[in-house]
Short mmCIF file of C-alpha atoms in Angstrom, two decimals:
data_model
loop_
_atom_site.label_atom_id
_atom_site.label_comp_id
_atom_site.label_asym_id
_atom_site.label_seq_id
_atom_site.Cartn_x
_atom_site.Cartn_y
_atom_site.Cartn_z
CA MET A 276 -15.98 -8.81 34.21
CA SER A 277 -15.59 -7.53 31.26
CA SER A 278 -16.83 -6.66 27.81
CA PHE A 279 -16.40 -9.43 24.66
CA PRO A 280 -14.12 -7.12 22.71
CA GLU A 281 -12.60 -6.51 25.67
CA TYR A 282 -12.41 -10.15 26.47
CA LEU A 283 -10.72 -11.17 23.19
CA SER A 284 -8.33 -8.46 22.39
CA ASP A 285 -7.09 -9.76 25.57
CA ALA A 286 -7.28 -12.52 24.67
CA LEU A 287 -5.13 -12.81 20.75
CA SER A 288 -2.74 -10.46 22.45
CA SER A 289 -1.88 -13.08 24.87
CA TYR A 290 -0.76 -15.64 22.24
CA GLY A 291 1.02 -12.45 20.33
CA VAL A 292 -0.51 -11.60 18.06
CA ASP A 293 0.31 -8.15 17.39
CA VAL A 294 -1.38 -6.58 13.89
CA ILE A 295 -4.98 -7.31 12.43
CA PHE A 296 -5.90 -6.47 8.90
CA GLY A 297 -8.93 -5.71 8.03
CA ILE A 298 -12.31 -3.90 7.28
CA VAL A 299 -15.02 -2.95 10.07
CA GLY A 300 -18.29 -2.44 10.07
CA ILE A 301 -20.94 -3.29 12.70
CA PRO A 302 -21.08 -4.94 13.98
CA VAL A 303 -16.31 -6.24 14.20
CA VAL A 304 -15.80 -2.61 14.59
CA GLU A 305 -16.71 -3.11 18.06
CA LEU A 306 -13.09 -4.58 18.26
CA ALA A 307 -11.12 -2.82 16.14
CA ASP A 308 -11.89 -0.70 18.42
CA THR A 309 -10.93 -1.91 21.61
CA VAL A 310 -7.81 -3.20 20.08
CA ILE A 311 -6.26 0.02 19.06
CA SER A 312 -7.91 1.77 22.52
CA LYS A 313 -5.67 -0.75 24.10
CA GLY A 314 -2.45 -0.25 21.96
CA LYS A 315 -1.16 -3.68 22.36
CA ILE A 316 -2.23 -5.26 19.09
CA LYS A 317 -2.14 -2.14 15.95
CA PHE A 318 -4.93 -2.70 13.47
CA TYR A 319 -5.11 -2.02 10.25
CA GLY A 320 -7.34 -1.12 7.22
CA PHE A 321 -7.13 -1.58 4.34
CA ARG A 322 -9.43 -0.51 1.01
CA ASN A 323 -10.81 -4.22 0.68
CA GLU A 324 -10.96 -7.45 2.61
CA GLN A 325 -9.27 -9.49 -1.02
CA ALA A 326 -5.77 -7.29 -0.26
CA ALA A 327 -6.41 -6.92 3.04
CA SER A 328 -6.45 -11.05 2.95
CA TYR A 329 -3.95 -11.19 1.08
CA ALA A 330 -1.30 -9.31 3.19
CA ALA A 331 -2.29 -10.88 7.41
CA SER A 332 -1.62 -14.70 4.49
CA ALA A 333 1.82 -12.74 3.39
CA TYR A 334 2.05 -11.83 7.36
CA GLY A 335 1.55 -15.72 8.58
CA PHE A 336 4.39 -17.04 6.25
CA LEU A 337 6.77 -13.89 7.17
CA THR A 338 5.91 -14.38 10.62
CA GLY A 339 6.29 -18.03 10.96
CA LYS A 340 2.33 -17.47 13.37
CA PRO A 341 -1.22 -16.38 12.06
CA ALA A 342 -2.01 -13.46 11.46
CA VAL A 343 -5.53 -12.32 12.15
CA LEU A 344 -7.81 -10.49 9.52
CA LEU A 345 -11.29 -9.13 10.79
CA THR A 346 -14.14 -8.63 8.83
CA VAL A 347 -17.20 -8.55 8.34
CA GLY A 348 -20.02 -11.11 7.46
CA GLY A 349 -21.83 -11.98 4.42
CA PRO A 350 -19.62 -10.03 1.45
CA GLY A 351 -16.77 -9.38 3.79
CA VAL A 352 -16.27 -13.11 4.46
CA ILE A 353 -17.02 -13.25 0.28
CA HIS A 354 -13.77 -10.79 -0.53
CA ALA A 355 -11.88 -12.32 1.83
CA LEU A 356 -11.81 -15.07 0.18
CA ALA A 357 -9.76 -15.10 -1.68
CA GLY A 358 -6.84 -14.54 0.51
CA VAL A 359 -8.09 -17.78 2.36
CA TYR A 360 -7.83 -20.08 -1.22
CA ASN A 361 -3.90 -18.35 -0.49
CA SER A 362 -3.36 -19.35 2.90
CA ILE A 363 -4.82 -23.16 2.13
CA SER A 364 -2.15 -23.52 -0.86
CA ASN A 365 0.13 -21.50 0.07
CA LYS A 366 0.61 -23.60 4.00
CA TRP A 367 0.06 -20.74 5.56
CA PRO A 368 -1.43 -20.20 8.97
CA LEU A 369 -4.56 -17.31 9.48
CA LEU A 370 -6.75 -16.76 11.93
CA VAL A 371 -10.02 -14.98 10.17
CA ILE A 372 -12.18 -13.69 12.53
CA ALA A 373 -15.84 -12.17 10.74
CA GLY A 374 -19.01 -11.00 12.12
CA SER A 375 -22.04 -11.72 11.20
CA SER A 376 -26.32 -12.03 11.77
CA GLU A 377 -27.44 -13.23 14.38
CA ASP A 378 -31.29 -13.43 12.27
CA THR A 379 -31.07 -16.73 10.62
CA ASN A 380 -33.51 -17.74 8.19
CA ARG A 381 -34.82 -14.94 8.11
CA GLY A 382 -33.23 -12.31 5.81
CA GLY A 383 -31.41 -10.92 8.91
CA PHE A 384 -27.79 -8.28 7.78
CA GLN A 385 -26.01 -9.50 6.11
CA GLU A 386 -27.07 -13.22 6.74
CA LEU A 387 -24.70 -16.11 5.60
CA ASP A 388 -23.79 -19.15 7.43
CA GLN A 389 -20.03 -18.36 6.98
CA VAL A 390 -19.35 -21.37 9.32
CA SER A 391 -20.96 -23.88 7.27
CA LEU A 392 -19.47 -21.93 3.57
CA LEU A 393 -16.20 -22.29 4.79
CA THR A 394 -16.02 -25.83 7.28
CA PRO A 395 -15.18 -28.56 4.45
CA TYR A 396 -12.01 -26.65 3.13
CA ILE A 397 -10.43 -24.72 6.53
CA LYS A 398 -9.12 -26.98 8.99
CA PHE A 399 -11.34 -25.91 11.57
CA THR A 400 -14.38 -23.11 12.25
CA ALA A 401 -16.31 -22.13 15.59
CA ARG A 402 -18.45 -19.41 16.61
CA LEU A 403 -18.23 -17.49 19.75
CA ASP A 404 -19.45 -16.22 22.47
CA SER A 405 -19.04 -14.97 25.78
CA SER A 406 -18.09 -17.88 27.29
CA ASN A 407 -16.11 -19.45 24.89
CA VAL A 408 -13.22 -17.34 24.01
CA ASP A 409 -10.16 -19.49 25.84
CA GLU A 410 -10.97 -22.23 25.16
CA THR A 411 -11.86 -22.15 21.22
CA LEU A 412 -9.73 -19.20 19.97
CA TYR A 413 -6.97 -21.50 21.40
CA ASN A 414 -8.11 -24.56 19.41
CA ALA A 415 -8.36 -21.84 16.02
CA LEU A 416 -4.51 -20.90 16.92
CA ARG A 417 -3.46 -24.19 17.53
CA GLN A 418 -4.92 -25.80 14.28
CA ALA A 419 -3.68 -22.68 12.44
CA SER A 420 -0.72 -22.92 13.89
CA LEU A 421 0.35 -27.06 13.99
CA GLY A 422 0.66 -29.31 12.06
CA THR A 423 0.42 -28.50 7.93
CA PRO A 424 -0.21 -24.75 8.72
CA GLY A 425 -3.90 -23.53 6.80
CA VAL A 426 -6.72 -20.94 7.91
CA SER A 427 -9.35 -21.06 11.36
CA TYR A 428 -12.53 -19.39 11.09
CA LEU A 429 -14.75 -17.39 13.80
CA ASP A 430 -17.86 -16.84 13.44
CA ILE A 431 -19.43 -13.93 15.64
CA PRO A 432 -22.75 -13.25 15.77
CA GLY A 433 -23.62 -9.47 16.71
CA ASN A 434 -25.52 -9.88 19.30
CA VAL A 435 -22.55 -11.21 21.34
CA PHE A 436 -20.35 -7.74 21.28
CA ALA A 437 -22.60 -6.68 23.86
CA GLN A 438 -22.16 -9.44 25.88
CA LYS A 439 -19.83 -9.45 29.16
CA CYS A 440 -17.68 -12.66 30.59
CA LEU A 441 -17.43 -13.24 33.97
CA GLU A 442 -13.68 -13.64 34.04
CA ILE A 443 -11.65 -10.44 34.19
CA ARG A 444 -8.87 -11.24 31.85
CA PRO A 445 -8.46 -14.47 30.05
CA ARG A 446 -6.46 -17.31 30.60
CA SER A 447 -3.23 -18.09 30.54
CA PRO A 448 -1.70 -19.14 26.88
CA ARG A 449 -1.37 -22.31 26.14
CA PRO A 450 2.12 -23.32 24.37
CA LEU A 451 1.41 -23.32 20.97
CA ARG A 452 5.10 -24.01 19.96
CA ALA A 453 5.21 -27.29 17.32
CA VAL A 454 6.55 -30.53 17.56
CA LYS A 455 8.55 -32.19 15.44
CA PHE A 456 9.67 -35.62 14.62
CA GLN A 457 11.81 -37.26 12.18
CA PRO A 458 11.41 -40.48 9.77
CA PRO A 459 12.44 -43.96 10.81
CA ASP A 460 16.32 -44.73 10.57
CA ALA A 461 15.48 -47.26 8.15
CA ASP A 462 14.08 -44.29 5.60
CA LEU A 463 17.00 -42.67 6.15
CA LYS A 464 19.86 -45.57 5.35
CA ALA A 465 17.87 -45.97 2.59
CA VAL A 466 16.79 -42.44 1.02
CA ALA A 467 21.51 -42.07 1.98
CA LYS A 468 22.06 -45.35 -0.04
CA THR A 469 19.84 -43.84 -2.70
CA LEU A 470 21.26 -40.67 -3.19
CA ARG A 471 25.86 -42.42 -3.12
CA SER A 472 24.49 -45.15 -5.59
CA SER A 473 23.45 -41.84 -8.16
CA LYS A 474 25.39 -39.96 -10.54
CA ASN A 475 23.93 -36.59 -10.68
CA ILE A 476 22.00 -35.40 -7.68
CA LEU A 477 19.21 -32.36 -8.72
CA CYS A 478 18.49 -30.64 -4.69
CA VAL A 479 15.08 -28.75 -5.12
CA ILE A 480 14.27 -26.16 -2.55
CA GLY A 481 10.83 -24.96 -1.63
CA LYS A 482 9.22 -23.12 -0.18
CA GLY A 483 8.13 -25.36 2.81
CA ALA A 484 12.29 -25.21 3.79
CA THR A 485 12.17 -21.82 3.95
CA ASP A 486 12.55 -22.01 8.11
CA SER A 487 15.53 -25.05 7.88
CA ALA A 488 17.49 -22.41 5.74
CA GLY A 489 20.84 -23.29 7.83
CA GLU A 490 19.87 -27.30 8.18
CA VAL A 491 19.24 -26.47 3.76
CA ARG A 492 22.58 -24.32 3.76
CA ALA A 493 25.15 -26.97 5.66
CA PHE A 494 23.97 -30.34 3.65
CA VAL A 495 23.38 -28.77 -0.17
CA GLN A 496 27.69 -27.04 0.71
CA LYS A 497 29.12 -30.28 2.54
CA PHE A 498 27.85 -32.90 -0.18
CA GLN A 499 28.24 -30.28 -2.62
CA ILE A 500 25.10 -30.82 -4.72
CA PRO A 501 23.58 -28.27 -7.41
CA PHE A 502 20.75 -27.02 -5.92
CA LEU A 503 17.43 -25.83 -7.66
CA PRO A 504 14.82 -22.67 -5.40
CA THR A 505 11.53 -22.62 -7.11
CA PRO A 506 10.67 -18.75 -6.79
CA MET A 507 9.73 -18.45 -3.24
CA ALA A 508 12.95 -20.08 -1.92
CA LYS A 509 15.12 -18.31 -4.04
CA GLY A 510 17.79 -17.51 -0.65
CA VAL A 511 17.37 -20.86 2.03
CA VAL A 512 20.46 -21.71 -0.59
CA PRO A 513 22.65 -18.15 -1.64
CA ASP A 514 21.73 -18.04 -4.99
CA SER A 515 25.41 -16.79 -4.86
CA SER A 516 26.21 -20.03 -4.88
CA ASN A 517 28.31 -21.89 -7.08
CA LEU A 518 26.31 -24.49 -6.12
CA ASN A 519 22.77 -22.71 -7.92
CA VAL A 520 22.28 -24.85 -11.03
CA SER A 521 18.80 -21.92 -11.68
CA SER A 522 20.81 -20.20 -15.00
CA ALA A 523 20.81 -23.21 -16.23
CA ARG A 524 17.14 -25.28 -15.59
CA SER A 525 16.51 -27.03 -18.07
CA LEU A 526 19.52 -28.35 -18.17
CA ALA A 527 19.75 -29.40 -15.23
CA LEU A 528 16.49 -30.99 -14.91
CA ARG A 529 16.76 -32.84 -17.56
CA SER A 530 20.16 -34.14 -16.30
CA ALA A 531 18.62 -35.13 -13.15
CA ASP A 532 18.91 -38.93 -11.93
CA VAL A 533 17.87 -38.31 -8.29
CA VAL A 534 15.95 -35.45 -6.94
CA LEU A 535 15.92 -34.86 -3.83
CA VAL A 536 12.65 -32.70 -3.62
CA LEU A 537 12.84 -30.70 -0.13
CA GLY A 538 9.03 -28.55 0.81
CA ALA A 539 8.57 -28.57 -2.47
CA ARG A 540 5.43 -30.60 -4.56
CA LEU A 541 5.93 -31.46 -7.99
CA ASN A 542 3.09 -29.99 -9.32
CA TRP A 543 3.15 -27.72 -12.06
CA ILE A 544 5.80 -25.40 -10.78
CA LEU A 545 7.54 -28.67 -10.45
CA HIS A 546 6.30 -30.45 -13.97
CA PHE A 547 4.80 -32.55 -12.25
CA GLY A 548 8.11 -33.98 -12.21
CA GLU A 549 7.23 -35.82 -15.86
CA ALA A 550 9.06 -36.25 -19.00
CA PRO A 551 10.11 -34.26 -21.32
CA LYS A 552 11.29 -31.90 -18.97
CA TRP A 553 12.41 -33.71 -16.66
CA LYS A 554 14.48 -38.31 -16.92
CA LYS A 555 11.40 -40.79 -17.64
CA SER A 556 13.55 -42.45 -15.38
CA ALA A 557 14.43 -39.44 -12.00
CA ILE A 558 13.95 -41.12 -9.04
CA PHE A 559 11.79 -37.96 -6.96
CA ILE A 560 13.18 -38.21 -2.91
CA GLN A 561 10.46 -36.37 -1.27
CA VAL A 562 11.13 -34.76 2.42
CA ASP A 563 8.05 -32.52 3.89
CA THR A 564 6.71 -32.25 7.08
CA THR A 565 3.26 -32.63 5.51
CA ALA A 566 2.51 -36.91 4.47
CA GLU A 567 -0.64 -35.70 2.07
CA ASP A 568 2.07 -35.05 -0.51
CA LEU A 569 4.34 -36.96 -0.63
CA GLY A 570 3.84 -39.92 -3.37
CA HIS A 571 2.17 -37.30 -5.20
CA ASN A 572 2.23 -37.31 -8.89
CA ASN A 573 5.47 -39.47 -8.39
CA ARG A 574 5.84 -42.51 -10.16
CA LEU A 575 7.49 -44.71 -7.63
CA GLY A 576 4.69 -43.76 -5.28
CA LEU A 577 6.19 -43.67 -1.36
CA THR A 578 9.00 -45.49 -1.93
CA TYR A 579 11.76 -42.86 -1.17
CA SER A 580 9.37 -40.88 0.67
CA LEU A 581 10.23 -39.15 3.99
CA CYS A 582 7.72 -37.20 6.57
CA GLY A 583 9.43 -35.19 8.99
CA ASP A 584 11.25 -32.01 9.99
CA ILE A 585 13.38 -30.45 7.10
CA GLY A 586 15.87 -29.67 9.67
CA HIS A 587 15.71 -32.66 11.71
CA THR A 588 15.46 -35.00 8.32
CA LEU A 589 19.23 -33.78 6.79
CA ARG A 590 20.78 -33.72 10.29
CA LYS A 591 19.79 -37.66 10.55
CA LEU A 592 20.78 -37.50 6.44
CA THR A 593 23.94 -36.12 7.21
CA LEU A 594 24.86 -38.95 9.19
CA SER A 595 23.66 -41.31 7.02
CA LEU A 596 25.29 -40.78 4.08
CA GLY A 597 29.10 -39.72 6.40
CA SER A 598 31.97 -39.10 4.14
CA PHE A 599 29.60 -38.68 0.83
CA SER A 600 30.43 -36.21 -1.96
CA SER A 601 27.68 -35.01 -4.81
CA SER A 602 29.59 -35.12 -7.94
CA GLY A 603 29.19 -31.40 -7.71
CA VAL A 604 27.17 -28.88 -11.11
CA THR A 605 28.23 -30.81 -14.51
CA ALA A 606 30.87 -29.06 -17.60
CA ASP A 607 27.99 -29.12 -19.83
CA ILE A 608 25.48 -27.71 -16.98
CA ARG A 609 28.50 -24.92 -16.42
CA LYS A 610 29.26 -23.73 -19.47
CA ASN A 611 24.90 -23.15 -19.69
CA ILE A 612 25.14 -21.36 -16.80
CA VAL A 613 27.81 -19.57 -18.05
CA ALA A 614 25.83 -18.85 -21.53
CA ASN A 615 22.81 -18.30 -19.64
CA GLN A 616 24.11 -15.67 -17.85
CA GLY A 617 26.01 -14.00 -20.10
CA LYS A 618 22.48 -14.02 -23.10
CA LEU A 619 21.41 -12.01 -19.30
CA ARG A 620 23.53 -9.57 -19.28
CA ALA A 621 23.26 -8.85 -22.83
CA LYS A 622 19.26 -8.38 -23.02
CA GLU A 623 20.15 -5.73 -20.23
CA GLU A 624 23.08 -3.75 -21.92
CA ALA A 625 21.28 -3.58 -25.39
CA VAL A 626 19.79 -0.34 -26.52
CA THR A 627 16.26 0.27 -27.56
CA ALA A 628 13.55 3.12 -28.44
CA LYS A 629 11.19 2.15 -25.23
CA LEU A 630 12.23 0.38 -21.66
CA ASN A 631 12.06 -3.19 -21.27
CA TYR A 632 11.92 -5.31 -18.01
CA ASN A 633 15.67 -5.89 -18.29
CA GLN A 634 17.05 -2.75 -18.68
CA VAL A 635 14.86 -1.15 -15.89
CA TYR A 636 15.33 -4.66 -13.56
CA ALA A 637 19.45 -4.50 -13.45
CA LEU A 638 18.68 -0.35 -12.92
CA ILE A 639 16.94 -1.73 -9.96
CA ARG A 640 19.41 -3.54 -9.21
CA ARG A 641 22.02 -1.27 -8.82
CA HIS A 642 20.08 1.12 -5.94
CA ILE A 643 19.68 -1.21 -3.43
CA VAL A 644 21.80 -3.67 -1.14
CA ASP A 645 20.53 -7.19 -0.85
CA ARG A 646 20.21 -7.40 2.59
CA ASN A 647 18.19 -4.96 3.18
CA THR A 648 15.65 -5.54 0.67
CA PHE A 649 12.01 -7.28 -0.14
CA ILE A 650 10.88 -7.43 -3.63
CA VAL A 651 7.89 -7.92 -3.78
CA SER A 652 6.26 -9.23 -8.00
CA GLU A 653 3.82 -9.71 -9.29
CA GLY A 654 2.55 -9.63 -12.93
CA ALA A 655 2.62 -11.82 -15.95
CA ASN A 656 6.39 -10.93 -18.19
CA THR A 657 6.43 -8.88 -15.27
CA MET A 658 7.02 -11.33 -12.45
CA ASP A 659 8.67 -14.05 -14.92
CA VAL A 660 11.62 -11.52 -16.26
CA ALA A 661 11.51 -10.84 -12.28
CA ARG A 662 12.34 -14.11 -10.84
CA ILE A 663 16.05 -14.42 -12.83
CA SER A 664 16.97 -10.44 -12.44
CA PHE A 665 16.87 -10.31 -8.37
CA PRO A 666 19.10 -13.03 -7.01
CA THR A 667 18.93 -13.06 -3.09
CA ASP A 668 21.14 -14.41 -0.30
CA TYR A 669 18.44 -14.57 2.24
CA PRO A 670 15.41 -16.46 2.66
CA LYS A 671 11.72 -14.86 2.74
CA GLN A 672 12.42 -11.59 1.15
CA ARG A 673 11.23 -12.50 -2.92
CA LEU A 674 7.18 -12.54 -2.91
CA ASP A 675 5.66 -13.45 -5.65
CA ALA A 676 1.91 -14.68 -6.94
CA GLY A 677 2.86 -18.21 -5.84
CA THR A 678 1.37 -21.81 -5.88
CA ASN A 679 -1.51 -20.15 -7.34
CA ALA A 680 0.20 -17.64 -9.92
CA THR A 681 -2.55 -15.42 -7.79
CA MET A 682 -2.67 -11.62 -8.97
CA GLY A 683 -3.97 -9.30 -7.00
CA VAL A 684 -1.25 -10.03 -3.92
CA GLY A 685 1.50 -7.52 -5.20
CA LEU A 686 0.29 -4.73 -2.27
CA GLY A 687 -1.27 -6.71 0.83
CA TYR A 688 2.49 -8.77 0.15
CA ALA A 689 4.27 -5.57 0.36
CA ILE A 690 2.41 -3.34 2.99
CA ALA A 691 3.11 -7.04 5.45
CA ALA A 692 6.42 -7.43 4.00
CA LYS A 693 7.14 -3.40 5.77
CA LEU A 694 5.47 -4.04 8.63
CA ALA A 695 6.90 -8.01 9.17
CA HIS A 696 10.52 -6.20 8.38
CA PRO A 697 10.36 -1.96 8.99
CA SER A 698 13.31 -1.24 9.33
CA LYS A 699 13.88 -2.78 5.25
CA LYS A 700 13.20 -1.80 1.84
CA VAL A 701 10.30 -3.12 0.58
CA ILE A 702 10.23 -3.28 -3.53
CA CYS A 703 6.92 -3.27 -5.44
CA ILE A 704 7.17 -4.84 -9.60
CA GLN A 705 4.23 -5.52 -10.90
CA GLY A 706 2.62 -5.09 -14.04
CA ASP A 707 -0.20 -2.58 -14.53
CA SER A 708 -2.48 -5.03 -15.26
CA ALA A 709 -1.68 -6.34 -12.05
CA PHE A 710 -1.67 -3.57 -11.06
CA GLY A 711 -5.52 -2.67 -11.20
CA PHE A 712 -6.48 -5.84 -8.88
CA SER A 713 -5.26 -3.50 -5.69
CA GLY A 714 -4.13 -0.30 -6.22
CA MET A 715 -6.04 1.23 -4.26
CA GLU A 716 -3.94 0.27 -1.34
CA LEU A 717 -1.94 2.73 -1.85
CA GLU A 718 -3.92 4.95 0.60
CA THR A 719 -3.38 1.88 2.72
CA ALA A 720 -0.24 2.31 2.50
CA ALA A 721 0.07 6.51 2.70
CA ARG A 722 -2.46 6.39 6.07
CA TYR A 723 -0.11 4.48 7.85
CA ARG A 724 3.00 6.02 6.80
CA LEU A 725 4.63 2.58 5.53
CA GLY A 726 7.71 3.35 3.03
CA LEU A 727 7.24 1.74 0.42
CA VAL A 728 8.65 1.65 -3.51
CA VAL A 729 5.56 0.50 -5.95
CA ILE A 730 7.07 0.44 -9.90
CA VAL A 731 5.06 -0.51 -12.27
CA MET A 732 5.91 -2.27 -15.65
CA ASN A 733 3.17 0.11 -17.79
CA ASN A 734 3.36 -1.83 -21.34
CA SER A 735 -0.28 -1.24 -21.94
CA GLY A 736 -2.00 -4.77 -21.78
CA ILE A 737 -2.07 -8.20 -20.17
CA TYR A 738 1.03 -9.96 -21.51
CA HIS A 739 1.70 -7.45 -24.05
CA GLY A 740 0.28 -4.01 -24.86
CA ALA A 741 -1.75 -3.23 -28.51
CA SER A 742 0.04 -2.31 -31.16
CA GLU A 743 -1.15 -1.03 -34.02
CA VAL A 744 -4.28 -2.92 -33.51
CA GLY A 745 -6.38 -1.04 -31.58
CA ASP A 746 -6.40 2.88 -30.04
CA THR A 747 -6.41 2.47 -26.74
CA LYS A 748 -5.60 6.04 -26.42
CA SER A 749 -8.45 7.72 -27.66
CA HIS A 750 -11.22 5.13 -26.97
CA GLN A 751 -11.68 3.64 -29.79
CA PRO A 752 -13.36 0.16 -29.80
CA ARG A 753 -12.19 -0.89 -33.17
CA ASN A 754 -9.65 -3.94 -33.72
CA MET A 755 -9.23 -3.86 -29.63
CA VAL A 756 -7.80 -6.95 -28.19
CA SER A 757 -8.54 -8.49 -24.42
CA THR A 758 -5.44 -7.60 -23.21
CA SER A 759 -5.65 -4.55 -24.25
CA LEU A 760 -5.18 -1.65 -21.51
CA THR A 761 -5.57 1.80 -21.72
CA THR A 762 -2.23 3.65 -23.25
CA ASP A 763 0.49 5.06 -21.15
CA CYS A 764 -1.98 5.10 -18.37
CA ARG A 765 -1.44 7.89 -16.04
CA TYR A 766 -0.76 5.20 -12.88
CA ASP A 767 1.97 7.78 -11.42
CA LEU A 768 -1.17 10.37 -11.38
CA VAL A 769 -3.33 8.56 -9.27
CA ALA A 770 -0.17 7.89 -6.82
CA ASP A 771 -0.35 11.61 -6.88
CA GLY A 772 -4.38 11.72 -5.87
CA LEU A 773 -4.45 8.63 -3.24
CA GLY A 774 -1.37 11.06 -1.03
CA CYS A 775 1.55 9.57 -2.29
CA ARG A 776 4.46 10.49 -4.81
CA GLY A 777 3.93 9.58 -8.56
CA PHE A 778 6.65 9.40 -10.75
CA LEU A 779 6.49 9.14 -14.68
CA VAL A 780 8.94 7.47 -15.94
CA LYS A 781 10.42 7.31 -19.89
CA SER A 782 14.03 6.77 -19.99
CA LEU A 783 16.81 5.41 -18.32
CA PRO A 784 17.70 8.41 -16.29
CA GLU A 785 14.54 9.18 -15.13
CA LEU A 786 14.49 5.75 -14.15
CA ASN A 787 17.28 6.68 -12.36
CA THR A 788 17.00 10.24 -10.91
CA ALA A 789 13.51 8.67 -9.85
CA LEU A 790 14.26 5.90 -7.37
CA GLU A 791 16.76 8.21 -6.00
CA MET A 792 13.90 9.64 -4.81
CA ALA A 793 11.45 7.91 -4.62
CA PHE A 794 13.98 6.22 -1.69
CA LYS A 795 14.39 8.82 0.43
CA LEU A 796 10.96 9.84 0.07
CA ALA A 797 10.81 5.81 1.08
CA GLU A 798 12.98 6.73 3.98
CA GLU A 799 10.69 9.72 5.73
CA GLY A 800 7.31 7.23 5.42
CA LEU A 801 5.77 8.08 1.45
CA PRO A 802 5.05 5.73 -0.33
CA ALA A 803 6.28 5.95 -4.47
CA LEU A 804 4.99 4.72 -7.78
CA LEU A 805 7.23 4.82 -10.68
CA ASN A 806 5.43 4.64 -13.80
CA VAL A 807 7.27 3.01 -16.08
CA ILE A 808 6.86 3.08 -19.19
CA ILE A 809 8.01 -0.17 -21.51
CA GLU A 810 7.96 -1.51 -24.78
CA PRO A 811 4.22 -3.03 -25.48
CA GLY A 812 6.24 -6.55 -26.05
CA ARG A 813 5.44 -9.21 -29.15
CA GLN A 814 2.29 -9.27 -30.60
CA GLY A 815 0.56 -12.71 -30.60
CA LYS A 816 -1.17 -15.85 -29.11
CA LEU A 817 -0.51 -15.53 -24.89
CA GLU A 818 2.06 -18.83 -24.29
CA PHE A 819 1.94 -19.68 -20.42
CA GLY A 820 6.02 -19.00 -20.24
CA TRP A 821 6.21 -21.82 -17.20
CA GLN A 822 4.59 -24.63 -19.87
CA ASN A 823 6.09 -23.63 -22.05
CA ARG A 824 10.83 -22.96 -21.35
CA SER A 825 12.14 -23.55 -17.97
CA LYS A 826 12.61 -20.39 -15.49
CA LEU A 827 12.69 -18.88 -12.75
#
């Protein structure tokens, strides 16, 4: 016989779980302590379940296997719903394990029917006890991993932690390898015929294609098809490719006759596939493993949809296309790319009284080697400008707010990236508003000696900072707008107090020196934060960048 925490810990380890994120409390502290004492799984304790849930969510994406989030019941689960929703919407695998009250309908400690709460929205829910660990854990991991990745939840009543399991060790794990499939030959031939007869083809690459990077690269290169990555699909095909039309995104969308959509949804990020951003007559060929997404927001419905593994599908489509070659990037789009890249360089080289996004990002680029660098960007303008300022030739090395435009993911994602790839530099670039959602996790990074470099783009506000309209520094609420934050708030001092090293930066020379020191400290396992004071930005009515201009 073995104790329930020991048995569950061994079972998780047998399925390859190597990291658990969370916050302990009664009763789940027993499982966390058991995991730590056994040494096969590392437990990382956060300061807030929300940040822990985002870290677990991203870890699942980066590693391709379910990450585990451990929380207390009641409010702990409620706080963790952020990561649950994030995993659902991004199609990332996540296993949530939480304690619960054994008392029902009596006002028990943190009593909440978490199984009923989550069942309508996630892929699998179950209540664990000492007799069902093997079968239930297998089903939870299977559901989270296979088909469309998503969320499973395991509920553990408090009294179960004191139970004994009849077996000494768990059963041998069952395989969780995904079954890959491809579309029928007739569908592939119909799509090939459409591609061969089209004039301007555009390949849109979504984050659902990141695990098929080799096949996508080969396909795009062989047929010379212009491509456009969505933000977290950057690097699936190298951004340095001459087929990349990101710098002429608006013109590329308007010009495309046929759009091959790989692992992306025709949602708000792609303007729902509608005019005027796209041609009204554009044909969208959707390729995805999730059948429910095919035909959605597509005026032609399922006519040109291909349901199957993206890698397998592209290999078969390559055979159907034979010696076909597209017309490549048109002269008009090439001209637009050159012009827009010139405008970006001019912004980066401009001399201004205060620092701005473009100047700061240009200097950061000089300090990094693309292959060895993860960049997490979070914020409004901070993220919007970062998307065009940090190209990459490697998949899964650019993380941002994703499908939900979620604020609060930054430090959780950065910690997950460092744990998934400890030898690589991890830079977390956040707006000052975004930093406020999860800033306490600097202490988490310091406690576990995770050498992150956090760069806070401090414009003293949300979207833009206050100008003469309010005096936030002297705490006078006179006409203070809703987007105002404290002027030049000292986030660097906060970092010092949380066990990190903080730097206040107001000029390019100061930024250069701070970056050099920060990267050296990061190599030693000490997180650093650069509080970069930038111009407040334009004042006026707030507008959402993706609705008003097309950029990545």
